[in-house]
XYZ file of N, CA, C and O in Angstrom:
664
model
N -10.344 10.454 -7.970
C -9.912 10.698 -9.117
C -8.962 9.510 -9.365
O -8.546 8.758 -8.696
N -9.298 9.053 -10.715
C -8.455 7.719 -11.035
C -7.605 8.162 -12.667
O -7.775 9.493 -13.022
N -6.880 7.427 -12.923
C -6.128 7.453 -13.896
C -4.981 8.676 -14.036
O -5.301 9.383 -14.843
N -4.173 8.535 -13.094
C -3.885 9.949 -12.765
C -2.432 9.462 -12.377
O -1.822 8.343 -11.754
N -1.183 10.484 -12.771
C -0.107 10.059 -12.404
C 0.484 10.953 -11.307
O -0.035 11.568 -10.978
N 1.809 10.298 -10.607
C 2.372 11.298 -9.563
C 2.504 12.597 -10.212
O 2.002 13.576 -9.380
N 3.132 12.907 -11.111
C 3.119 14.301 -11.693
C 1.613 15.069 -11.728
O 1.830 16.136 -11.505
N 0.810 14.519 -12.202
C -0.419 15.299 -12.397
C -0.896 15.407 -10.873
O -1.688 16.293 -10.859
N -0.800 14.705 -9.771
C -1.081 14.658 -8.629
C -0.221 15.924 -8.124
O -0.868 16.794 -7.139
N 0.845 16.133 -8.480
C 1.615 17.272 -7.901
C 1.120 18.699 -8.271
O 0.931 19.613 -7.745
N 0.683 18.406 -9.746
C 0.047 19.741 -10.333
C -1.153 20.226 -9.622
O -1.391 21.360 -9.344
N -1.900 19.291 -9.531
C -3.358 19.141 -8.626
C -2.954 19.864 -7.414
O -3.762 20.988 -7.051
N -2.082 19.473 -6.582
C -1.796 19.954 -5.010
C -1.077 21.143 -5.131
O -1.718 22.305 -4.354
N -0.485 21.646 -6.237
C 0.219 22.964 -6.409
C -1.210 23.855 -6.731
O -0.936 25.251 -5.946
N -1.992 23.543 -7.608
C -3.194 24.512 -7.644
C -4.055 24.620 -6.615
O -4.670 25.555 -6.199
N -4.249 23.356 -5.799
C -5.001 23.243 -4.718
C -4.534 24.233 -3.495
O -5.380 24.998 -2.814
N -3.067 24.277 -3.570
C -2.482 25.118 -2.373
C -2.884 26.516 -2.893
O -3.069 27.307 -1.956
N -2.587 26.964 -4.042
C -2.414 28.275 -4.295
C -3.994 28.775 -4.023
O -4.200 29.583 -3.557
N -5.124 28.077 -4.483
C -6.511 28.447 -4.334
C -6.750 28.560 -2.708
O -7.309 29.594 -2.282
N -6.397 27.511 -1.986
C -6.554 27.492 -0.696
C -5.897 28.816 0.175
O -6.583 29.439 0.907
N -4.677 28.906 -0.453
C -3.968 30.210 0.330
C -4.721 31.254 -0.081
O -4.682 32.404 0.761
N -4.899 31.565 -1.451
C -5.471 33.002 -1.677
C -6.915 33.182 -1.131
O -6.986 34.243 -0.891
N -7.761 32.170 -0.809
C -8.573 32.286 -0.174
C -8.757 32.450 1.530
O -9.937 32.529 1.934
N -7.530 32.212 2.040
C -7.327 32.259 3.394
C -7.893 31.144 4.003
O -8.213 31.511 5.294
N -7.704 29.865 3.387
C -8.284 28.839 4.246
C -7.039 27.832 4.879
O -7.480 26.898 5.217
N -6.196 28.432 4.532
C -4.946 27.490 4.986
C -4.130 28.420 5.880
O -3.770 29.647 5.576
N -3.716 27.743 6.953
C -2.932 28.528 7.956
C -1.313 28.519 7.441
O -0.982 27.674 6.490
N -0.995 29.691 7.849
C 0.341 29.991 7.266
C 1.341 28.632 7.428
O 1.621 28.006 8.607
N 1.726 28.496 6.305
C 3.185 27.345 6.242
C 2.289 25.880 5.948
O 3.398 25.271 5.665
N 1.129 25.886 6.127
C 0.237 24.514 5.834
C 0.146 24.328 4.627
O -0.033 25.206 3.772
N 0.099 22.954 3.999
C 0.039 22.731 2.809
C -0.825 21.454 2.395
O -0.553 20.595 3.453
N -1.276 21.167 1.320
C -1.947 19.930 0.896
C -0.348 19.195 -0.024
O -0.018 19.673 -0.456
N -0.587 17.869 0.549
C 0.579 17.002 -0.216
C 0.048 15.736 -0.168
O -1.005 15.527 0.407
N 0.707 14.721 -0.972
C 0.303 13.513 -1.104
C 1.046 12.986 0.614
O 2.014 13.465 0.894
N 0.687 11.857 1.032
C 1.166 11.416 2.263
C 2.309 10.463 1.735
O 2.203 9.940 0.982
N 3.006 10.560 2.781
C 4.445 9.468 2.789
C 3.852 8.155 3.013
O 2.646 7.918 3.373
N 4.504 7.411 2.570
C 4.243 5.878 2.656
C 3.853 5.422 4.268
O 2.815 4.954 4.490
N 4.473 5.930 5.379
C 4.301 5.662 6.452
C 3.100 6.357 7.027
O 2.619 5.609 7.817
N 3.001 7.465 6.309
C 1.940 8.185 7.134
C 0.316 7.609 6.382
O -0.752 7.077 7.031
N 0.390 7.089 5.195
C -0.551 6.403 4.722
C -0.797 5.127 5.266
O -1.791 4.808 5.671
N 0.232 4.269 5.580
C -0.036 2.909 6.427
C -0.692 3.244 7.872
O -1.513 2.734 8.207
N -0.088 4.303 8.399
C -0.486 4.551 9.684
C -2.164 4.874 9.496
O -2.920 4.498 10.621
N -2.511 5.471 8.565
C -3.759 5.963 8.557
C -4.537 4.990 8.005
O -5.868 4.682 8.447
N -4.200 3.919 7.261
C -4.859 2.720 6.719
C -5.400 1.903 8.189
O -6.297 1.362 8.231
N -4.188 1.720 8.828
C -4.168 0.907 10.172
C -5.181 1.539 11.239
O -5.784 0.583 11.716
N -5.053 2.703 11.310
C -6.165 3.401 12.338
C -5.927 2.753 13.583
O -6.966 2.471 14.097
N -4.760 2.738 13.931
C -4.658 2.324 15.542
C -4.673 0.941 15.536
O -4.758 0.160 16.598
N -4.899 -0.148 14.648
C -4.973 -1.451 14.556
C -3.779 -2.263 14.451
O -2.738 -1.565 13.991
N -3.684 -3.319 14.584
C -2.242 -4.034 14.405
C -2.527 -5.592 13.467
O -1.516 -6.075 13.077
N -3.669 -5.762 12.973
C -4.027 -7.008 12.109
C -3.344 -6.586 10.541
O -2.946 -5.488 10.240
N -3.727 -7.514 9.786
C -3.708 -7.351 8.632
C -4.337 -6.106 7.486
O -3.834 -5.524 6.749
N -5.752 -6.346 8.390
C -6.290 -5.262 7.857
C -6.800 -4.237 8.937
O -6.618 -4.747 10.059
N -7.446 -3.129 8.516
C -7.887 -2.321 9.699
C -9.173 -2.816 10.474
O -9.576 -2.214 11.375
N -9.535 -3.861 9.912
C -10.741 -4.730 10.610
C -10.562 -5.937 11.372
O -11.259 -6.686 11.742
N -9.041 -6.519 11.144
C -8.563 -7.596 11.721
C -7.612 -8.250 10.631
O -7.387 -7.605 9.710
N -7.750 -9.801 10.831
C -6.801 -10.360 10.134
C -7.666 -11.425 8.983
O -7.012 -11.918 8.207
N -8.767 -11.518 9.491
C -9.616 -12.165 8.482
C -10.196 -11.480 7.404
O -10.608 -10.533 7.286
N -9.939 -12.433 6.032
C -10.522 -11.828 4.887
C -12.017 -11.616 4.920
O -12.832 -11.039 3.953
N -12.728 -12.383 5.813
C -14.111 -12.347 5.769
C -14.850 -11.162 5.469
O -15.836 -11.048 5.189
N -14.254 -10.198 6.268
C -15.245 -8.903 6.110
C -14.603 -7.903 5.181
O -14.946 -6.718 5.011
N -13.723 -8.377 4.422
C -12.730 -7.491 3.345
C -14.039 -6.699 2.503
O -13.902 -5.646 2.352
N -14.820 -7.540 2.024
C -15.738 -6.829 1.157
C -17.029 -5.859 1.875
O -17.715 -5.173 1.165
N -16.928 -5.744 3.224
C -17.564 -4.638 3.826
C -16.832 -3.331 3.965
O -17.260 -2.427 4.105
N -15.578 -3.548 3.705
C -14.518 -2.223 3.634
C -13.806 -1.831 2.484
O -13.194 -0.816 2.393
N -13.472 -2.912 1.718
C -12.939 -2.615 0.555
C -13.564 -3.291 -0.719
O -14.058 -4.314 -0.686
N -13.107 -2.559 -1.907
C -13.145 -3.077 -2.929
C -12.281 -4.053 -3.532
O -11.026 -3.366 -3.906
N -12.336 -5.350 -3.957
C -11.409 -6.240 -4.290
C -11.876 -7.031 -5.154
O -13.026 -7.071 -5.481
N -11.039 -8.345 -5.759
C -11.740 -9.181 -6.870
C -12.896 -9.652 -5.971
O -13.657 -10.306 -7.251
N -12.859 -10.086 -4.717
C -14.006 -10.739 -4.449
C -15.505 -9.994 -4.316
O -16.551 -10.350 -4.247
N -15.152 -8.536 -4.842
C -16.557 -7.738 -4.856
C -16.522 -6.552 -5.925
O -17.536 -5.869 -6.242
N -15.508 -6.320 -6.308
C -15.093 -5.243 -6.914
C -15.324 -5.078 -8.651
O -15.350 -4.059 -9.322
N -15.031 -6.359 -9.247
C -14.975 -6.121 -10.767
C -14.010 -5.411 -11.035
O -12.665 -5.594 -10.542
N -13.906 -4.911 -12.463
C -12.897 -4.380 -13.057
C -12.790 -2.839 -12.951
O -11.998 -2.230 -13.578
N -13.993 -2.112 -12.072
C -14.024 -0.786 -12.164
C -14.122 -0.524 -10.948
O -14.919 -0.789 -9.936
N -13.296 0.831 -10.761
C -13.238 1.476 -9.541
C -14.860 2.056 -8.950
O -15.693 2.047 -10.036
N -15.260 1.994 -7.480
C -16.417 2.413 -7.139
C -16.583 3.908 -6.504
O -15.504 4.242 -5.988
N -17.596 4.495 -6.241
C -17.365 5.987 -5.747
C -16.990 5.569 -4.116
O -17.370 4.582 -3.681
N -16.248 6.569 -3.992
C -15.707 6.440 -2.270
C -16.769 6.653 -1.567
O -17.867 7.350 -1.536
N -16.866 5.767 -0.378
C -17.704 5.870 0.895
C -18.736 5.208 0.560
O -19.755 5.100 1.454
N -19.144 4.426 -0.264
C -20.074 3.149 -0.334
C -20.334 2.120 0.748
O -21.121 1.266 1.088
N -18.843 1.661 1.106
C -18.706 0.790 2.187
C -18.196 1.223 3.273
O -18.343 2.498 3.793
N -18.138 0.759 4.605
C -17.641 0.931 5.955
C -16.182 1.600 5.784
O -15.479 1.194 5.020
N -16.077 2.712 6.749
C -14.890 3.236 6.996
C -13.924 2.408 7.907
O -14.514 1.798 8.746
N -12.845 2.770 7.943
C -11.783 2.353 8.934
C -12.384 2.679 10.221
O -13.090 3.765 10.550
N -11.419 2.369 11.567
C -11.642 2.952 12.833
C -11.621 4.552 12.809
O -12.225 5.123 13.740
N -10.816 5.175 11.862
C -10.600 6.408 12.091
C -11.514 7.006 11.062
O -11.303 8.587 11.010
N -12.566 6.559 10.404
C -13.306 7.102 9.400
C -13.138 7.628 7.917
O -13.676 8.381 7.427
N -11.903 6.991 7.747
C -11.489 6.821 6.302
C -11.933 5.584 5.222
O -11.785 4.601 5.889
N -12.363 6.018 4.448
C -12.988 5.109 3.330
C -12.182 4.523 2.273
O -11.088 5.403 1.869
N -12.180 3.415 2.066
C -11.825 2.888 0.846
C -10.207 2.926 0.869
O -9.366 3.062 -0.102
N -9.670 2.359 2.159
C -8.125 2.239 2.443
C -7.639 1.295 1.753
O -6.670 0.886 1.323
N -8.530 0.102 1.809
C -8.343 -1.217 1.382
C -9.148 -1.328 -0.230
O -10.399 -1.276 0.230
N -8.269 -1.407 -1.107
C -8.801 -1.537 -2.401
C -9.402 -0.300 -3.338
O -9.131 0.886 -2.793
N -10.259 -0.467 -3.847
C -10.779 0.335 -5.131
C -9.775 0.936 -5.922
O -9.775 0.530 -6.972
N -8.738 1.625 -5.215
C -7.968 2.439 -6.211
C -6.578 2.321 -5.586
O -6.214 2.363 -4.323
N -5.353 1.960 -6.212
C -4.006 2.044 -5.712
C -3.820 3.582 -5.520
O -4.505 4.398 -6.103
N -3.165 3.886 -4.347
C -3.194 5.289 -3.773
C -2.030 5.790 -4.031
O -0.748 4.885 -3.487
N -1.249 6.912 -4.789
C -0.148 7.777 -4.672
C 0.420 8.013 -3.613
O -0.322 8.574 -2.558
N 1.711 7.830 -3.209
C 2.351 8.556 -1.912
C 3.316 9.244 -2.610
O 3.996 9.338 -3.462
N 3.899 10.125 -1.468
C 4.653 11.264 -1.623
C 6.357 10.370 -1.828
O 6.900 10.846 -2.609
N 6.611 9.034 -1.447
C 7.804 8.546 -1.033
C 8.468 7.984 -2.813
O 7.465 7.852 -3.444
N 9.686 8.244 -2.773
C 10.362 7.676 -3.559
C 10.552 6.111 -3.412
O 10.709 5.811 -2.032
N 10.301 5.233 -3.939
C 10.495 3.663 -3.574
C 11.772 3.437 -3.189
O 12.734 3.654 -3.820
N 11.638 2.645 -2.212
C 13.046 2.079 -1.315
C 12.841 0.647 -0.942
O 12.002 0.568 -0.376
N 13.343 -0.164 -1.479
C 13.261 -1.743 -0.856
C 13.402 -1.632 0.313
O 14.192 -1.111 1.114
N 12.567 -2.567 1.168
C 12.859 -2.835 2.449
C 13.984 -3.598 2.943
O 14.478 -4.525 1.879
N 14.975 -3.505 3.761
C 14.484 -3.004 4.940
C 14.880 -1.378 5.018
O 14.633 -0.687 5.829
N 15.561 -1.121 4.028
C 16.224 0.295 3.718
C 14.797 1.335 3.879
O 14.945 2.447 4.036
N 13.569 0.794 3.530
C 12.563 1.587 2.992
C 11.765 2.186 4.260
O 10.657 2.648 4.213
N 12.580 1.991 5.602
C 11.818 2.675 6.886
C 11.982 4.066 6.782
O 11.064 4.604 7.586
N 12.473 4.601 6.088
C 12.677 6.260 6.108
C 12.010 6.481 4.908
O 12.451 6.128 3.822
N 11.429 7.788 4.916
C 10.863 8.771 3.785
C 12.006 9.244 2.841
O 13.037 9.794 3.365
N 11.800 8.602 1.615
C 12.891 9.126 0.583
C 12.243 9.891 -0.469
O 11.392 9.671 -1.036
N 13.296 10.742 -0.991
C 12.964 11.521 -2.065
C 13.890 11.392 -3.224
O 13.864 12.044 -4.386
N 15.061 10.603 -2.943
C 16.081 10.126 -4.055
C 15.188 9.151 -4.793
O 14.467 8.692 -4.281
N 15.877 9.057 -5.955
C 15.300 8.410 -6.922
C 14.380 8.787 -7.660
O 13.847 9.670 -7.675
N 13.521 8.068 -8.431
C 12.577 8.329 -9.287
C 11.233 7.293 -9.366
O 10.063 7.928 -9.421
N 11.111 6.137 -8.774
C 10.095 5.462 -8.769
C 9.262 5.632 -7.550
O 9.638 6.014 -6.539
N 7.776 5.649 -7.746
C 7.152 6.273 -6.907
C 6.039 5.095 -6.070
O 5.926 4.137 -6.693
N 5.919 5.231 -4.741
C 5.240 4.140 -4.103
C 3.575 4.399 -4.438
O 3.233 5.391 -4.352
N 3.141 3.404 -4.462
C 1.455 3.045 -4.774
C 1.046 2.271 -3.425
O 1.922 1.054 -3.153
N -0.044 2.505 -2.779
C -0.392 1.506 -1.433
C -1.897 1.420 -1.787
O -2.436 2.107 -2.629
N -2.242 0.378 -1.069
C -3.990 0.309 -0.815
C -4.464 -0.823 -1.719
O -5.590 -1.219 -1.395
N -3.833 -1.326 -2.782
C -4.767 -2.162 -3.700
C -5.818 -1.829 -4.594
O -6.121 -0.450 -4.231
N -6.423 -2.420 -5.700
C -7.248 -1.848 -6.356
C -8.585 -2.856 -6.386
O -8.393 -3.891 -5.939
N -9.513 -2.633 -7.339
C -10.485 -3.402 -7.408
C -10.746 -4.681 -7.640
O -11.438 -5.507 -7.458
N -9.590 -4.829 -8.582
C -9.482 -6.167 -9.348
C -8.461 -7.438 -8.370
O -8.217 -8.210 -8.682
N -7.755 -6.688 -7.517
C -6.647 -7.462 -6.258
C -7.033 -8.452 -5.448
O -8.163 -8.476 -5.080
N -6.331 -9.479 -5.546
C -6.809 -10.380 -4.472
C -6.629 -9.791 -3.123
O -5.876 -9.061 -3.061
N -7.210 -10.556 -1.620
C -7.171 -9.929 -0.661
C -5.634 -9.573 -0.001
O -5.544 -8.788 0.614
N -4.586 -10.558 -0.363
C -3.215 -10.224 0.219
C -2.795 -8.946 -0.424
O -2.107 -8.310 0.285
N -3.088 -8.269 -1.459
C -2.380 -7.127 -1.983
C -3.272 -5.983 -1.242
O -2.699 -4.765 -1.031
N -4.388 -6.189 -0.606
C -5.246 -5.227 0.417
C -4.582 -4.972 1.233
O -5.389 -3.935 2.629
N -3.988 -5.824 2.202
C -3.479 -5.604 3.498
C -2.815 -4.479 3.844
O -2.480 -3.616 3.077
N -2.832 -3.844 4.806
C -2.246 -2.573 5.464
C -1.034 -2.074 5.182
O -0.652 -1.171 4.685
N -0.121 -3.309 4.914
C 1.256 -3.273 4.571
C 1.757 -3.332 3.600
O 3.106 -3.104 3.387
N 0.899 -4.075 2.642
C 1.369 -4.267 1.312
C 1.422 -3.002 0.573
O 0.814 -1.874 0.626
N 2.673 -3.341 -0.297
C 2.936 -2.078 -1.585
C 3.081 -2.531 -2.917
O 3.173 -3.734 -3.086
N 2.574 -1.853 -3.687
C 2.289 -2.216 -4.937
C 3.873 -1.926 -5.697
O 4.627 -1.376 -5.262
N 3.820 -2.595 -6.727
C 5.077 -2.157 -7.680
C 5.113 -0.415 -8.134
O 4.022 -0.370 -8.594
N 6.427 -0.431 -7.616
C 6.491 1.148 -8.125
C 6.421 1.449 -9.408
O 6.902 0.584 -10.087
N 6.223 2.812 -9.789
C 6.165 3.341 -10.813
C 6.876 4.700 -11.108
O 6.962 5.487 -10.045
N 7.047 4.946 -12.342
C 7.750 6.179 -12.793
C 6.663 7.303 -12.468
O 5.539 7.229 -12.661
N 7.125 8.807 -12.102
C 6.327 9.640 -11.742
C 5.525 10.023 -12.960
O 4.253 10.814 -12.650
N 5.845 9.881 -14.116
C 4.733 10.233 -15.414
C 3.735 9.086 -15.987
O 2.941 9.338 -16.627
N 3.783 7.922 -14.956
C 3.027 6.923 -15.302
C 1.597 7.178 -15.045
O 1.372 7.293 -13.618
N 0.661 7.247 -15.983
C -0.809 7.310 -15.611
C -1.380 5.963 -15.738
O -1.171 5.011 -16.481
N -2.146 5.523 -14.656
C -2.718 4.224 -14.699
C -4.293 4.416 -14.405
O -4.389 5.068 -13.309
N -4.922 3.492 -15.041
C -6.674 3.550 -14.747
C -7.079 3.150 -13.153
O -7.974 3.742 -12.560
N -6.083 2.479 -12.760
C -6.557 2.077 -11.257
C -5.697 2.902 -10.075
O -5.406 2.352 -9.060
N -4.846 3.896 -10.579
C -4.229 4.416 -9.616
C -4.796 6.125 -9.101
O -5.568 6.818 -10.222
N -4.823 6.507 -8.270
C -5.600 7.763 -7.625
C -4.762 8.048 -6.267
O -3.583 7.540 -6.196
N -5.263 9.001 -5.871
C -4.610 9.545 -4.346
C -5.508 10.065 -3.704
O -6.826 10.787 -3.851
N -5.155 10.439 -2.379
C -5.976 11.180 -1.280
C -4.750 12.141 -0.761
O -3.487 11.866 -1.042
N -5.319 13.375 -0.106
C -4.463 14.399 0.129
C -4.297 14.344 1.618
O -5.182 14.013 2.274
N -3.231 15.007 2.300
C -3.028 15.329 3.723
C -3.058 16.923 4.004
O -2.249 17.430 2.751
N -3.226 17.331 4.859
C -2.941 18.381 5.282
C -1.991 18.753 6.058
O -2.210 18.132 7.256
N -0.694 18.945 5.691
C 0.570 19.085 6.418
C 0.655 20.182 7.001
O 0.880 21.442 6.519
N 1.556 20.561 8.351
C 2.010 21.665 9.052
C 3.258 21.998 8.500
O 4.148 21.083 7.765
N 3.663 23.026 8.630
C 5.166 23.109 8.172
C 6.107 22.423 8.630
O 5.925 21.971 9.786
N 7.053 22.328 8.199
C 8.299 21.318 8.443
C 8.415 21.761 9.508
O 9.022 23.041 10.061
N 9.100 20.585 10.524
C 9.475 21.103 11.973
C 8.471 21.287 12.994
O 8.862 21.515 14.104
N 7.161 21.372 12.721
C 6.359 22.072 13.396
C 5.563 20.923 13.891
O 4.646 20.322 13.026
N 5.649 20.421 15.063
C 4.832 19.192 15.477
C 3.591 19.838 15.617
O 3.137 20.855 16.391
N 2.403 18.967 15.619
C 1.163 19.211 15.800
C 0.779 18.864 17.562
O 1.536 17.754 17.948
N -0.030 19.643 18.119
C -0.482 19.466 19.520
C -1.150 18.235 19.678
O -1.895 17.728 19.146
C-alpha cells in the first residue's frame, strides 16, 4: 500500500486485528503492529553486517531494490526483485516504510520511544540515491497524519508484551 499516513496504518491494524481475532486466527494476546525501528533494521539486515543485506557494494542494488538507478518515479509491485537472506522483499527501496517508533535523534535513539509526535520512516524509495537505501538509513521523520505517495508499511505479528518467543 502506498500514500498512507502512520495514523491510517494504525486504523488498518486495528481492523486487521479485529478481523483476525474474531476469525480465531490470532493466538491469545498476539497482534499485528508496525515494526519498531530496531525490528525493521534487524529484518532488513537479515543477519548481515554490510551496508545492504547483500553486502557493501551498490553494484547489486538493482537486483534487490527499486531506487534511482532502476526505479523511476513510481513504486513497483512487491516481490519482483530478489529477497534478502530471510526471504523479505523490497526492504531496500521501492517505498519508505513506517515504523512504530517516535523519532529520537541518535545516539539517544537506541531505545524504542513512544513520546513525541514525529514518526520514523525506513528503507528508502524508488527515486532515492543508493545511500538512502542502506539498512541503517533513516528518512526524515514525519507527523503521524502526513500521507505521502512514497510511504507504505509492512506488518509484524507480535507476541504479548513480556512474552519471549521460543
